[in-house]
mmCIF file of C-alpha atoms and ligand atoms in Angstrom:
data_model
loop_
_atom_site.group_PDB
_atom_site.id
_atom_site.type_symbol
_atom_site.label_atom_id
_atom_site.label_comp_id
_atom_site.label_asym_id
_atom_site.label_seq_id
_atom_site.Cartn_x
_atom_site.Cartn_y
_atom_site.Cartn_z
ATOM 1 C CA MET Q 1060 150.761 61.827 122.303
ATOM 2 C CA GLY Q 1061 148.304 60.793 119.814
ATOM 3 C CA SER Q 1062 146.997 57.579 121.886
ATOM 4 C CA GLU Q 1063 143.852 56.081 121.112
ATOM 5 C CA ASN Q 1064 142.846 57.718 124.312
ATOM 6 C CA SER Q 1065 143.980 61.079 123.457
ATOM 7 C CA VAL Q 1066 141.152 63.944 123.334
ATOM 8 C CA ASP Q 1067 140.679 66.155 120.371
ATOM 9 C CA LEU Q 1068 142.339 69.657 121.487
ATOM 10 C CA TYR Q 1069 142.168 70.963 117.683
ATOM 11 C CA ARG Q 1070 138.252 70.972 116.710
ATOM 12 C CA THR Q 1071 136.516 73.930 118.278
ATOM 13 C CA GLU Q 1072 132.993 73.909 116.416
ATOM 14 C CA PRO Q 1073 129.948 74.045 118.484
ATOM 15 C CA GLY Q 1074 129.357 70.747 120.266
ATOM 16 C CA SER Q 1075 133.084 69.815 120.336
ATOM 17 C CA LEU Q 1076 134.592 69.345 123.519
ATOM 18 C CA ALA Q 1077 137.573 71.802 123.042
ATOM 19 C CA GLY Q 1078 134.886 74.154 121.890
ATOM 20 C CA ARG Q 1079 132.984 73.789 124.821
ATOM 21 C CA TYR Q 1080 135.659 74.206 127.145
ATOM 22 C CA LEU Q 1081 136.941 77.444 125.295
ATOM 23 C CA ARG Q 1082 133.563 78.831 125.256
ATOM 24 C CA SER Q 1083 133.419 78.627 129.065
ATOM 25 C CA PHE Q 1084 135.856 81.494 129.224
ATOM 26 C CA TRP Q 1085 135.506 84.969 127.935
ATOM 27 C CA GLN Q 1086 137.277 85.299 124.624
ATOM 28 C CA PRO Q 1087 138.845 88.361 122.959
ATOM 29 C CA LEU Q 1088 137.505 88.816 119.370
ATOM 30 C CA TYR Q 1089 138.610 92.066 117.742
ATOM 31 C CA ARG Q 1090 140.826 95.160 118.407
ATOM 32 C CA ALA Q 1091 138.640 97.948 119.676
ATOM 33 C CA LYS Q 1092 140.197 100.647 117.705
ATOM 34 C CA ASP Q 1093 139.200 98.671 114.478
ATOM 35 C CA LEU Q 1094 135.513 99.145 115.183
ATOM 36 C CA PRO Q 1095 134.064 102.736 115.269
ATOM 37 C CA ALA Q 1096 130.797 103.494 116.598
ATOM 38 C CA GLY Q 1097 127.864 102.640 114.379
ATOM 39 C CA GLU Q 1098 129.749 100.070 112.325
ATOM 40 C CA ALA Q 1099 128.691 96.127 112.336
ATOM 41 C CA MET Q 1100 131.081 93.487 111.245
ATOM 42 C CA PRO Q 1101 130.557 89.702 110.524
ATOM 43 C CA LEU Q 1102 132.660 87.641 112.665
ATOM 44 C CA ARG Q 1103 133.714 84.028 112.501
ATOM 45 C CA ILE Q 1104 135.130 82.463 115.800
ATOM 46 C CA MET Q 1105 135.387 78.641 116.713
ATOM 47 C CA SER Q 1106 133.567 77.886 113.507
ATOM 48 C CA GLU Q 1107 130.693 79.901 114.370
ATOM 49 C CA ASP Q 1108 129.546 83.072 112.664
ATOM 50 C CA PHE Q 1109 128.417 86.222 114.844
ATOM 51 C CA THR Q 1110 127.755 89.817 114.248
ATOM 52 C CA LEU Q 1111 129.539 92.379 115.980
ATOM 53 C CA TYR Q 1112 128.534 95.891 116.169
ATOM 54 C CA ARG Q 1113 129.362 99.147 118.189
ATOM 55 C CA GLY Q 1114 126.338 101.186 119.196
ATOM 56 C CA GLN Q 1115 126.185 104.917 119.097
ATOM 57 C CA SER Q 1116 126.575 104.772 122.732
ATOM 58 C CA GLY Q 1117 130.018 103.294 122.079
ATOM 59 C CA ALA Q 1118 129.380 100.018 123.683
ATOM 60 C CA PRO Q 1119 130.198 96.945 121.512
ATOM 61 C CA HIS Q 1120 127.708 93.983 121.153
ATOM 62 C CA VAL Q 1121 127.710 90.719 119.802
ATOM 63 C CA VAL Q 1122 124.593 89.031 118.363
ATOM 64 C CA ALA Q 1123 123.594 86.248 116.175
ATOM 65 C CA PHE Q 1124 124.913 86.298 112.512
ATOM 66 C CA ARG Q 1125 121.541 86.186 110.917
ATOM 67 C CA CYS Q 1126 118.294 87.771 110.904
ATOM 68 C CA ALA Q 1127 115.373 85.792 112.577
ATOM 69 C CA HIS Q 1128 112.964 86.720 109.445
ATOM 70 C CA ARG Q 1129 114.407 85.068 106.273
ATOM 71 C CA GLY Q 1130 117.874 84.657 107.372
ATOM 72 C CA THR Q 1131 119.927 87.413 105.820
ATOM 73 C CA GLN Q 1132 123.386 88.350 107.448
ATOM 74 C CA LEU Q 1133 122.892 91.080 110.019
ATOM 75 C CA SER Q 1134 126.223 93.003 109.804
ATOM 76 C CA ALA Q 1135 124.980 94.287 106.201
ATOM 77 C CA GLY Q 1136 122.497 96.419 108.223
ATOM 78 C CA TRP Q 1137 122.336 99.758 109.916
ATOM 79 C CA VAL Q 1138 123.278 100.587 113.665
ATOM 80 C CA GLU Q 1139 120.658 102.509 115.093
ATOM 81 C CA ASP Q 1140 121.403 103.674 118.639
ATOM 82 C CA ASP Q 1141 122.496 100.459 120.400
ATOM 83 C CA CYS Q 1142 120.217 98.481 118.178
ATOM 84 C CA ILE Q 1143 120.900 96.884 114.783
ATOM 85 C CA ARG Q 1144 118.417 96.847 111.565
ATOM 86 C CA CYS Q 1145 118.378 94.404 108.854
ATOM 87 C CA PHE Q 1146 119.351 95.101 105.419
ATOM 88 C CA TYR Q 1147 116.682 93.133 103.969
ATOM 89 C CA HIS Q 1148 113.207 94.105 105.369
ATOM 90 C CA GLY Q 1149 114.333 96.156 108.140
ATOM 91 C CA TRP Q 1150 113.584 94.226 111.280
ATOM 92 C CA LYS Q 1151 115.320 96.017 114.245
ATOM 93 C CA TYR Q 1152 116.833 94.129 117.238
ATOM 94 C CA ASP Q 1153 118.093 95.801 120.658
ATOM 95 C CA SER Q 1154 121.543 94.651 122.064
ATOM 96 C CA SER Q 1155 119.872 91.642 124.245
ATOM 97 C CA GLY Q 1156 118.786 90.297 120.594
ATOM 98 C CA GLN Q 1157 114.990 91.421 121.208
ATOM 99 C CA CYS Q 1158 113.371 92.386 118.077
ATOM 100 C CA VAL Q 1159 111.862 95.953 118.633
ATOM 101 C CA GLU Q 1160 110.602 96.975 115.249
ATOM 102 C CA GLN Q 1161 108.938 95.063 112.202
ATOM 103 C CA PRO Q 1162 107.898 97.515 109.768
ATOM 104 C CA GLY Q 1163 104.613 96.784 108.353
ATOM 105 C CA GLU Q 1164 104.057 93.870 110.650
ATOM 106 C CA ASP Q 1165 101.391 93.196 113.378
ATOM 107 C CA ALA Q 1166 102.511 94.929 116.590
ATOM 108 C CA SER Q 1167 102.353 91.913 118.603
ATOM 109 C CA PHE Q 1168 104.612 89.952 116.465
ATOM 110 C CA LYS Q 1169 108.108 91.494 117.420
ATOM 111 C CA SER Q 1170 107.674 90.424 120.934
ATOM 112 C CA LYS Q 1171 107.696 86.818 120.000
ATOM 113 C CA ILE Q 1172 110.831 87.149 118.149
ATOM 114 C CA LYS Q 1173 114.576 87.000 119.880
ATOM 115 C CA ILE Q 1174 117.960 86.260 118.398
ATOM 116 C CA ARG Q 1175 120.849 85.267 120.497
ATOM 117 C CA SER Q 1176 123.152 88.032 122.137
ATOM 118 C CA TYR Q 1177 126.423 87.302 123.917
ATOM 119 C CA PRO Q 1178 127.791 89.365 127.011
ATOM 120 C CA THR Q 1179 130.194 91.778 125.288
ATOM 121 C CA GLU Q 1180 132.843 94.097 127.325
ATOM 122 C CA GLU Q 1181 135.771 96.228 126.204
ATOM 123 C CA TYR Q 1182 139.060 95.765 128.102
ATOM 124 C CA LEU Q 1183 142.830 96.270 127.383
ATOM 125 C CA GLY Q 1184 141.766 97.739 124.105
ATOM 126 C CA LEU Q 1185 140.063 94.558 122.938
ATOM 127 C CA ILE Q 1186 136.448 93.681 122.649
ATOM 128 C CA PHE Q 1187 135.881 90.285 124.600
ATOM 129 C CA ALA Q 1188 132.677 88.248 124.504
ATOM 130 C CA PHE Q 1189 131.167 85.110 126.380
ATOM 131 C CA LEU Q 1190 130.196 82.866 123.691
ATOM 132 C CA GLY Q 1191 129.256 79.702 125.976
ATOM 133 C CA ASP Q 1192 126.041 78.756 127.564
ATOM 134 C CA GLY Q 1193 125.146 78.855 131.114
ATOM 135 C CA ALA Q 1194 126.359 81.062 134.075
ATOM 136 C CA VAL Q 1195 128.448 84.180 132.733
ATOM 137 C CA PRO Q 1196 131.705 84.547 134.630
ATOM 138 C CA ALA Q 1197 133.207 87.953 135.542
ATOM 139 C CA LEU Q 1198 135.550 88.993 132.808
ATOM 140 C CA PRO Q 1199 138.885 88.530 134.142
ATOM 141 C CA ARG Q 1200 140.809 91.552 134.840
ATOM 142 C CA TYR Q 1201 144.661 92.010 135.498
ATOM 143 C CA SER Q 1202 144.015 95.319 137.686
ATOM 144 C CA ASP Q 1203 147.242 95.084 139.479
ATOM 145 C CA LEU Q 1204 149.285 94.902 136.196
ATOM 146 C CA ASP Q 1205 147.461 97.224 134.238
ATOM 147 C CA ALA Q 1206 147.544 100.002 136.961
ATOM 148 C CA GLY Q 1207 148.861 103.061 135.570
ATOM 149 C CA GLY Q 1208 150.451 101.291 132.353
ATOM 150 C CA ILE Q 1209 149.646 102.484 128.845
ATOM 151 C CA ILE Q 1210 147.861 99.893 127.172
ATOM 152 C CA ASP Q 1211 149.214 99.320 123.328
ATOM 153 C CA VAL Q 1212 147.471 96.790 121.346
ATOM 154 C CA LEU Q 1213 150.506 95.310 119.367
ATOM 155 C CA LEU Q 1214 148.925 92.906 117.088
ATOM 156 C CA SER Q 1215 145.707 91.423 115.854
ATOM 157 C CA GLU Q 1216 146.609 88.969 112.922
ATOM 158 C CA GLU Q 1217 144.831 85.892 111.314
ATOM 159 C CA TRP Q 1218 146.945 82.894 110.402
ATOM 160 C CA PRO Q 1219 145.873 80.010 108.229
ATOM 161 C CA CYS Q 1220 146.704 77.270 111.024
ATOM 162 C CA ASN Q 1221 144.930 75.873 114.157
ATOM 163 C CA TYR Q 1222 145.088 77.679 117.169
ATOM 164 C CA PHE Q 1223 146.995 74.695 119.019
ATOM 165 C CA ASN Q 1224 149.846 75.394 116.606
ATOM 166 C CA ARG Q 1225 150.214 78.610 117.913
ATOM 167 C CA LEU Q 1226 149.559 77.668 121.631
ATOM 168 C CA ASP Q 1227 152.413 75.055 121.609
ATOM 169 C CA ASN Q 1228 154.752 77.948 120.866
ATOM 170 C CA LEU Q 1229 153.928 79.913 123.815
ATOM 171 C CA GLY Q 1230 156.030 78.009 126.160
ATOM 172 C CA ASP Q 1231 158.882 77.347 123.586
ATOM 173 C CA PRO Q 1232 161.839 79.137 124.415
ATOM 174 C CA VAL Q 1233 164.258 76.851 122.594
ATOM 175 C CA HIS Q 1234 162.627 77.633 118.969
ATOM 176 C CA VAL Q 1235 164.192 81.413 119.468
ATOM 177 C CA PRO Q 1236 167.899 80.756 118.681
ATOM 178 C CA PHE Q 1237 166.867 78.851 115.488
ATOM 179 C CA THR Q 1238 163.269 80.436 114.336
ATOM 180 C CA HIS Q 1239 164.710 83.997 115.366
ATOM 181 C CA ARG Q 1240 168.092 83.620 114.243
ATOM 182 C CA GLU Q 1241 168.202 86.061 111.468
ATOM 183 C CA SER Q 1242 166.093 88.861 113.260
ATOM 184 C CA ARG Q 1243 168.116 88.488 116.590
ATOM 185 C CA SER Q 1244 171.511 88.540 114.862
ATOM 186 C CA ARG Q 1245 170.473 91.681 112.786
ATOM 187 C CA ILE Q 1246 170.109 93.572 116.354
ATOM 188 C CA GLY Q 1247 173.258 91.654 117.681
ATOM 189 C CA ILE Q 1248 171.446 89.362 120.233
ATOM 190 C CA ASP Q 1249 172.934 85.870 120.482
ATOM 191 C CA VAL Q 1250 170.267 83.638 121.822
ATOM 192 C CA VAL Q 1251 171.386 80.066 123.349
ATOM 193 C CA VAL Q 1252 169.045 77.208 124.047
ATOM 194 C CA PRO Q 1253 168.396 77.289 127.725
ATOM 195 C CA ASP Q 1254 170.482 75.121 129.983
ATOM 196 C CA GLN Q 1255 167.062 73.975 131.782
ATOM 197 C CA LEU Q 1256 163.510 74.302 131.712
ATOM 198 C CA ILE Q 1257 161.259 74.029 134.795
ATOM 199 C CA ALA Q 1258 157.370 73.823 134.157
ATOM 200 C CA GLU Q 1259 155.164 73.534 136.924
ATOM 201 C CA GLU Q 1260 151.363 73.846 137.038
ATOM 202 C CA ASN Q 1261 149.798 76.597 139.327
ATOM 203 C CA ASP Q 1262 146.753 78.264 139.869
ATOM 204 C CA VAL Q 1263 146.927 80.581 136.716
ATOM 205 C CA GLY Q 1264 148.194 77.544 134.291
ATOM 206 C CA ILE Q 1265 151.697 76.964 133.714
ATOM 207 C CA LYS Q 1266 154.923 78.812 135.269
ATOM 208 C CA LEU Q 1267 157.889 78.212 133.065
ATOM 209 C CA THR Q 1268 161.314 78.848 134.220
ATOM 210 C CA ARG Q 1269 164.052 78.834 132.049
ATOM 211 C CA LYS Q 1270 167.619 78.859 133.562
ATOM 212 C CA LEU Q 1271 170.459 80.073 131.581
ATOM 213 C CA ALA Q 1272 174.145 78.974 131.857
ATOM 214 C CA VAL Q 1273 174.984 82.626 133.051
ATOM 215 C CA GLY Q 1274 173.159 82.009 136.453
ATOM 216 C CA LYS Q 1275 170.102 84.207 135.241
ATOM 217 C CA SER Q 1276 166.493 82.758 135.236
ATOM 218 C CA GLN Q 1277 163.494 84.169 133.630
ATOM 219 C CA ALA Q 1278 159.742 83.082 134.254
ATOM 220 C CA ARG Q 1279 156.845 83.328 132.025
ATOM 221 C CA TYR Q 1280 153.150 82.221 132.396
ATOM 222 C CA ILE Q 1281 151.114 79.974 130.234
ATOM 223 C CA LEU Q 1282 147.720 81.198 131.292
ATOM 224 C CA MET Q 1283 144.750 78.644 130.812
ATOM 225 C CA PRO Q 1284 143.296 78.024 128.539
ATOM 226 C CA ASN Q 1285 144.793 80.037 125.756
ATOM 227 C CA MET Q 1286 147.025 82.738 126.433
ATOM 228 C CA ASN Q 1287 150.301 83.629 127.807
ATOM 229 C CA HIS Q 1288 152.035 86.472 129.619
ATOM 230 C CA LEU Q 1289 155.708 87.841 129.252
ATOM 231 C CA ARG Q 1290 157.428 90.397 131.479
ATOM 232 C CA HIS Q 1291 160.116 92.035 129.855
ATOM 233 C CA PRO Q 1292 162.255 95.636 129.610
ATOM 234 C CA LEU Q 1293 160.769 97.990 126.927
ATOM 235 C CA ARG Q 1294 162.634 97.495 123.630
ATOM 236 C CA ILE Q 1295 162.351 100.108 121.429
ATOM 237 C CA LYS Q 1296 164.739 101.503 118.710
ATOM 238 C CA GLY Q 1297 165.502 104.799 117.484
ATOM 239 C CA ALA Q 1298 166.014 108.200 119.184
ATOM 240 C CA ILE Q 1299 163.879 107.672 122.067
ATOM 241 C CA ALA Q 1300 165.195 104.425 123.195
ATOM 242 C CA ASN Q 1301 167.706 105.782 125.606
ATOM 243 C CA GLU Q 1302 165.042 108.281 127.185
ATOM 244 C CA LEU Q 1303 162.798 105.326 127.817
ATOM 245 C CA LYS Q 1304 165.030 102.705 128.839
ATOM 246 C CA GLU Q 1305 163.513 101.994 132.323
ATOM 247 C CA GLY Q 1306 160.356 101.117 131.214
ATOM 248 C CA SER Q 1307 159.047 97.661 131.501
ATOM 249 C CA VAL Q 1308 156.259 95.697 129.816
ATOM 250 C CA ASP Q 1309 153.650 92.970 130.650
ATOM 251 C CA ARG Q 1310 152.669 91.245 127.483
ATOM 252 C CA PHE Q 1311 149.553 89.414 127.078
ATOM 253 C CA LEU Q 1312 149.069 86.953 124.015
ATOM 254 C CA TRP Q 1313 145.682 85.161 123.101
ATOM 255 C CA ARG Q 1314 145.184 82.656 120.340
ATOM 256 C CA VAL Q 1315 141.470 82.423 119.515
ATOM 257 C CA PRO Q 1316 140.386 79.640 116.957
ATOM 258 C CA ILE Q 1317 138.496 81.234 113.875
ATOM 259 C CA ASP Q 1318 137.741 77.712 112.466
ATOM 260 C CA ASN Q 1319 139.810 74.500 112.638
ATOM 261 C CA ASP Q 1320 142.428 75.701 110.391
ATOM 262 C CA ARG Q 1321 142.492 79.187 111.197
ATOM 263 C CA CYS Q 1322 143.268 81.248 114.212
ATOM 264 C CA LEU Q 1323 143.453 84.891 115.579
ATOM 265 C CA GLY Q 1324 146.210 86.193 117.288
ATOM 266 C CA LEU Q 1325 145.820 89.145 119.576
ATOM 267 C CA GLY Q 1326 148.538 90.824 121.765
ATOM 268 C CA VAL Q 1327 148.368 93.726 124.097
ATOM 269 C CA ASP Q 1328 151.129 95.452 125.930
ATOM 270 C CA ILE Q 1329 150.827 97.035 129.177
ATOM 271 C CA VAL Q 1330 153.511 99.511 129.028
ATOM 272 C CA HIS Q 1331 154.847 100.709 132.544
ATOM 273 C CA LEU Q 1332 156.906 104.097 132.394
ATOM 274 C CA GLU Q 1333 157.847 106.687 135.150
ATOM 275 C CA GLY Q 1334 156.679 110.023 134.650
ATOM 276 C CA GLU Q 1335 154.230 111.947 132.424
ATOM 277 C CA ASP Q 1336 157.200 112.969 130.307
ATOM 278 C CA ALA Q 1337 158.118 109.529 129.359
ATOM 279 C CA LYS Q 1338 154.564 108.378 128.968
ATOM 280 C CA LYS Q 1339 153.791 111.030 126.612
ATOM 281 C CA LYS Q 1340 156.950 110.459 124.439
ATOM 282 C CA PHE Q 1341 155.967 106.684 124.389
ATOM 283 C CA ARG Q 1342 152.546 107.434 123.270
ATOM 284 C CA GLU Q 1343 153.574 109.777 120.219
ATOM 285 C CA PHE Q 1344 156.308 106.817 119.459
ATOM 286 C CA SER Q 1345 153.493 104.180 119.472
ATOM 287 C CA SER Q 1346 150.911 105.856 117.281
ATOM 288 C CA GLU Q 1347 153.248 106.293 114.401
ATOM 289 C CA THR Q 1348 151.691 104.329 111.342
ATOM 290 C CA GLU Q 1349 152.009 100.801 110.683
ATOM 291 C CA PRO Q 1350 154.764 100.066 107.978
ATOM 292 C CA ASP Q 1351 153.308 99.786 104.371
ATOM 293 C CA GLY Q 1352 153.906 96.787 101.876
ATOM 294 C CA PRO Q 1353 153.423 93.185 102.039
ATOM 295 C CA SER Q 1354 152.171 92.058 105.505
ATOM 296 C CA HIS Q 1355 153.920 89.590 107.472
ATOM 297 C CA VAL Q 1356 151.421 86.639 106.581
ATOM 298 C CA GLU Q 1357 152.018 87.524 102.796
ATOM 299 C CA LEU Q 1358 155.853 87.144 103.336
ATOM 300 C CA GLY Q 1359 155.553 84.336 105.483
ATOM 301 C CA LYS Q 1360 153.596 82.522 102.925
ATOM 302 C CA ARG Q 1361 156.056 83.310 100.104
ATOM 303 C CA VAL Q 1362 158.769 81.922 102.436
ATOM 304 C CA LEU Q 1363 156.780 78.541 102.615
ATOM 305 C CA GLN Q 1364 156.059 78.676 99.003
ATOM 306 C CA GLY Q 1365 159.945 78.882 98.276
ATOM 307 C CA LYS Q 1366 159.363 82.111 96.709
ATOM 308 C CA ALA Q 1367 161.413 84.331 99.417
ATOM 309 C CA LYS Q 1368 164.109 83.499 101.945
ATOM 310 C CA ILE Q 1369 164.107 84.999 105.327
ATOM 311 C CA LYS Q 1370 167.687 86.053 104.966
ATOM 312 C CA ASN Q 1371 166.572 88.282 101.973
ATOM 313 C CA LEU Q 1372 163.876 89.985 103.573
ATOM 314 C CA THR Q 1373 165.865 93.160 104.226
ATOM 315 C CA GLY Q 1374 162.905 95.354 104.088
ATOM 316 C CA ALA Q 1375 160.935 94.041 107.062
ATOM 317 C CA ASP Q 1376 161.730 95.842 110.461
ATOM 318 C CA ASN Q 1377 163.027 93.545 113.164
ATOM 319 C CA TYR Q 1378 159.613 93.234 114.835
ATOM 320 C CA GLU Q 1379 157.882 92.230 111.287
ATOM 321 C CA LEU Q 1380 160.573 89.944 110.763
ATOM 322 C CA THR Q 1381 160.288 88.268 114.137
ATOM 323 C CA ARG Q 1382 156.299 87.524 113.168
ATOM 324 C CA ILE Q 1383 157.148 86.273 109.682
ATOM 325 C CA GLU Q 1384 159.783 83.767 111.337
ATOM 326 C CA ASP Q 1385 157.195 82.728 113.812
ATOM 327 C CA TYR Q 1386 154.575 82.383 110.862
ATOM 328 C CA VAL Q 1387 156.968 80.373 109.027
ATOM 329 C CA ALA Q 1388 157.587 77.609 111.776
ATOM 330 C CA GLN Q 1389 154.232 77.616 112.920
ATOM 331 C CA VAL Q 1390 151.923 77.687 109.692
ATOM 332 C CA GLY Q 1391 154.859 75.404 108.250
ATOM 333 C CA GLN Q 1392 153.695 72.925 110.700
ATOM 334 C CA GLY Q 1393 150.663 72.345 108.690
ATOM 335 C CA ALA Q 1394 147.180 73.943 109.008
ATOM 336 C CA ILE Q 1395 146.692 71.199 111.805
ATOM 337 C CA ALA Q 1396 149.792 69.903 113.029
ATOM 338 C CA ASP Q 1397 149.746 66.260 112.839
ATOM 339 C CA GLN Q 1398 150.452 65.336 116.404
ATOM 340 C CA THR Q 1399 150.569 61.589 115.824
ATOM 341 C CA ASN Q 1400 153.941 62.229 114.072
ATOM 342 C CA PHE Q 1401 155.441 64.175 116.784
ATOM 343 C CA HIS Q 1402 158.554 62.888 118.610
ATOM 344 C CA LEU Q 1403 158.765 65.174 121.793
ATOM 345 C CA GLY Q 1404 161.987 65.499 123.916
ATOM 346 C CA ARG Q 1405 163.142 67.209 127.075
ATOM 347 C CA ASN Q 1406 162.647 70.459 125.880
ATOM 348 C CA ASP Q 1407 159.105 69.842 124.992
ATOM 349 C CA ILE Q 1408 158.161 69.382 128.755
ATOM 350 C CA VAL Q 1409 155.786 72.746 128.684
ATOM 351 C CA VAL Q 1410 154.019 71.407 125.494
ATOM 352 C CA ILE Q 1411 153.614 68.141 127.103
ATOM 353 C CA LEU Q 1412 152.296 69.658 130.474
ATOM 354 C CA PHE Q 1413 150.127 71.834 128.836
ATOM 355 C CA ARG Q 1414 148.616 69.228 126.744
ATOM 356 C CA LYS Q 1415 148.280 67.020 129.695
ATOM 357 C CA ILE Q 1416 146.250 69.736 131.571
ATOM 358 C CA TRP Q 1417 144.215 70.374 128.539
ATOM 359 C CA GLU Q 1418 143.303 66.807 128.200
ATOM 360 C CA ARG Q 1419 142.561 66.270 131.757
ATOM 361 C CA GLU Q 1420 139.998 69.328 131.619
ATOM 362 C CA LEU Q 1421 138.308 68.239 128.539
ATOM 363 C CA ARG Q 1422 138.105 64.503 130.354
ATOM 364 C CA ALA Q 1423 136.568 66.152 133.203
ATOM 365 C CA LEU Q 1424 134.205 68.139 131.027
ATOM 366 C CA SER Q 1425 133.226 65.308 129.134
ATOM 367 C CA GLU Q 1426 132.320 63.265 132.083
ATOM 368 C CA GLY Q 1427 130.436 65.947 134.052
ATOM 369 C CA ARG Q 1428 132.973 66.364 136.691
ATOM 370 C CA PRO Q 1429 134.017 69.956 137.618
ATOM 371 C CA THR Q 1430 137.046 71.612 136.040
ATOM 372 C CA LYS Q 1431 139.615 73.436 137.679
ATOM 373 C CA GLN Q 1432 139.196 77.161 138.279
ATOM 374 C CA TRP Q 1433 142.017 79.196 137.019
ATOM 375 C CA LYS Q 1434 142.947 82.499 139.038
ATOM 376 C CA THR Q 1435 143.659 85.507 137.243
ATOM 377 C CA LEU Q 1436 147.415 86.454 136.959
ATOM 378 C CA ALA Q 1437 148.649 88.775 139.524
ATOM 379 C CA ARG Q 1438 151.702 90.862 140.473
ATOM 380 C CA SER Q 1439 152.259 88.372 143.536
ATOM 381 C CA ASP Q 1440 152.767 85.657 141.070
ATOM 382 C CA PHE Q 1441 156.046 87.092 140.483
ATOM 383 C CA ASN Q 1442 157.781 86.364 143.927
ATOM 384 C CA GLY Q 1443 160.424 89.010 143.334
ATOM 385 C CA GLN Q 1444 161.506 87.259 139.953
ATOM 386 C CA GLU Q 1445 160.860 90.096 137.854
HETATM 387 S S1 FES P 305 115.475 89.041 106.516
HETATM 388 FE FE1 FES P 305 115.896 90.599 108.054
HETATM 389 S S2 FES P 305 114.093 91.717 107.746
HETATM 390 FE FE2 FES P 305 113.942 90.173 106.395
HETATM 391 FE FE1 FE2 P 306 158.881 83.107 118.147
#
């Protein structure tokens, strides 16, 4: 770690190596339900600004941040059909970025004006875009995992830390008995450090197997370049928990840089339940409103400032408490964790392997060699381990 040959995994602005690599994959940018038809939003991803809007047709679009006329911010303008009209002097652009109207200008002018646009698609309750240059790959779909499942977007959150602080946590079951001591003990779960962790590179990224003393083993996947997948039984509290106890969940989490010291966490649950009745109950349950009060980010910040203690946060439900705990551990590493001062041990094998793969891929990219073509996670990857 941190040798002079190490590659910079943290910086993702345009032109940076990690930024070029991440831009060669589709990235989720926004929770679909937060963007109504006819609305535009400014968006910052990998230190670059964009305009995200949803046309009247319902289709999401991503175009350049600024108008080509005199540069004002397009998100302040109006969505008309699937076009966006500038707030300042009314130039109008279609979703390909082509200028299609310029009030008061010569008719021949508009054909010469085009702003950048980016392939955009909605999938799993999220809006994805391809922000890179060159050939556009197909958006990866997890068709045999999402088949028949209920899509539940569980989180969309901005944290003040580098995306790699968060990626390092994806393959880290050793933090659970400590970081999540309070939340787990409140629901009577006693988590122990796994006896053995096995990390193997495969076609999707890394397969992490943890063997527990009691003979059980559990697998999870870190999916290159910036997501992971967990499969677990449906865990919900309250009156309907018993009725839905046969359910299972495929959970996907993405970590996307906003800039070098902020990142976006997006998470989707694909909930599998038998029978329409159970599905209906779950939908009713999951549409209940989110809790009021300070956000997990606000509470996590207070803990890091010494103004609150996790053990005293009795108002937060268990899910919120888990997020606060993760926030405290990962933002607590500093906005950009100082890897030159890391002392990695046996339990960091996933962190070590993950960084090795990333560094290898970035070196290939910088030397113009082909990078590894990752596959999409499929049911067959589980080999009966579910
Ligand atoms: S700045 Fe957009 S139309 Fe003038
Ligand atoms: Fe955690």
